[in-house]
Amino acid sequence: MADAGPLIEVRNLKKNFPGAANAWGKSSGVVQAVSDVSFDIGRGETLALVGESGCGKSTLGRLMLRLIESTSGTVSFDGRDLTAMTGETLRRARPSFQLIFQDSGSAFNPRMRISDIVEEPLRIMGRPAAERKDRVLSLLQSVGIDRNMVDRFPHEFSGGQRQRIGIARALVSDPKFIVCDEPVSALDVSIQGQVVNLLMDLQRDFGLTYLFVSHDLRVVRHVSDRVAVMYLGGIVELGPVGELYDHPRHPYTRALLAAMPRKRREAQAEPAFVGGEIPSARNPPSGCRFHTRCPIAQQVCSQQRPVLEPAGAEHQVACHFPG
Ligand SMILES: Nc1ncnc2c1ncn2[C@@H]1O[C@H](COP(=O)(O)OP(=O)(O)O)[C@@H](O)[C@H]1O
Ligand SMILES: [Mg+2]
């Protein structure tokens, strides 16, 4: 297994969804949910993915875990092409990458005790019973669920506790890479910080690598090493968190940051407001997809799609007129 190099390498990844059929059974074209995306995530790194609702964040996260199949392009995990794996190879690789989503608790079987919910992935993997029990208890403890609560049922816990249990379940198979898809947005603002800090502690303790999807730019600033900004299926800017927040180069990133709430404890309601309607991913604008809302667009912007190009150390931007 390669020990150098990034843990995750995404290359020219695309996902088209067939458009819904209309009343006459005619399909209305394809939705380009992810369109030619390439980036790496280093070992132990947190890459945040931000952008308005519908821009393709969840689709990209699911492609990277191979929960859905890509239209084209590749995702490599530890130097191995995940998109090409099949059968037993894929089955054995799966425990290494996991998803934590917005409301993990809502997917729990209400009739299962939480210890069984957390243990289930280990049972599926065929781990011995004695080992399973120890691991479940120690993980529940790591996420802050007391030993005397493990025989209770999901409804006996608060939303924040259920999210902690969901995190324990995602970690029980000893994964290396986790997609956290809006992991705290369903939670009360007063407890979001605790769960975010828990995720950061677990990352350090277990050496995890995160793709952290969020529309809350305050949370993103707190957790991430680098940030990728997505607009209508494409990455328009990518860079180290401090650099990107202090010196945003893309007009879309600047608009997102300008819409960020100023008050410290104020959670960001979805989505960050940027003037103008988001165009449809079914019929994306020609050239730069942002040109229809861009305050500095020129003629070339509607004709040529800009590619992600270096804009300083580790910083990349896809814009004909980067600021
Ligand atoms: N299973 C699906 N079938 C058809 N279209 C989909 C499907 N999932 C997502 N989409 C479309 O793909 C685009 C991106 O969606 P999504 O990845 O959920 O965005 P985000 O997570 O950024 O809000 C949207 O236009 C959405 O309607
Ligand atoms: Mg989403």
Coordinates of N, CA and C and ligand atoms in Angstrom, one line a residue, residues 53-54 56-59 102 181-182 213 270, ligand 2:
S53 N -27.2 25.1 -2.3 CA -28.0 23.9 -2.4 C -28.2 23.5 -3.9
G54 N -28.0 22.2 -4.2 CA -28.2 21.8 -5.6 C -27.0 21.9 -6.5
G56 N -24.3 20.1 -6.3 CA -23.7 18.8 -6.6 C -22.8 18.3 -5.5
K57 N -22.8 18.9 -4.3 CA -22.0 18.5 -3.2 C -22.2 17.0 -2.7
S58 N -23.5 16.7 -2.5 CA -23.8 15.4 -2.0 C -23.5 14.3 -3.1
T59 N -23.8 14.7 -4.3 CA -23.5 13.7 -5.4 C -22.1 13.4 -5.5
Q102 N -26.6 14.2 7.3 CA -27.2 15.2 8.1 C -28.0 14.7 9.3
D181 N -21.5 14.7 5.3 CA -22.3 15.5 4.5 C -23.3 16.3 5.4
E182 N -23.0 17.6 5.6 CA -23.8 18.5 6.4 C -24.1 17.8 7.8
V213 N -18.7 18.4 3.9 CA -19.7 19.2 3.1 C -20.5 20.1 4.0
E270 N -29.6 27.9 5.3 CA -29.3 27.5 3.9 C -30.1 28.3 3.0
Ligands
MG2 MG -26.6 17.9 -0.3

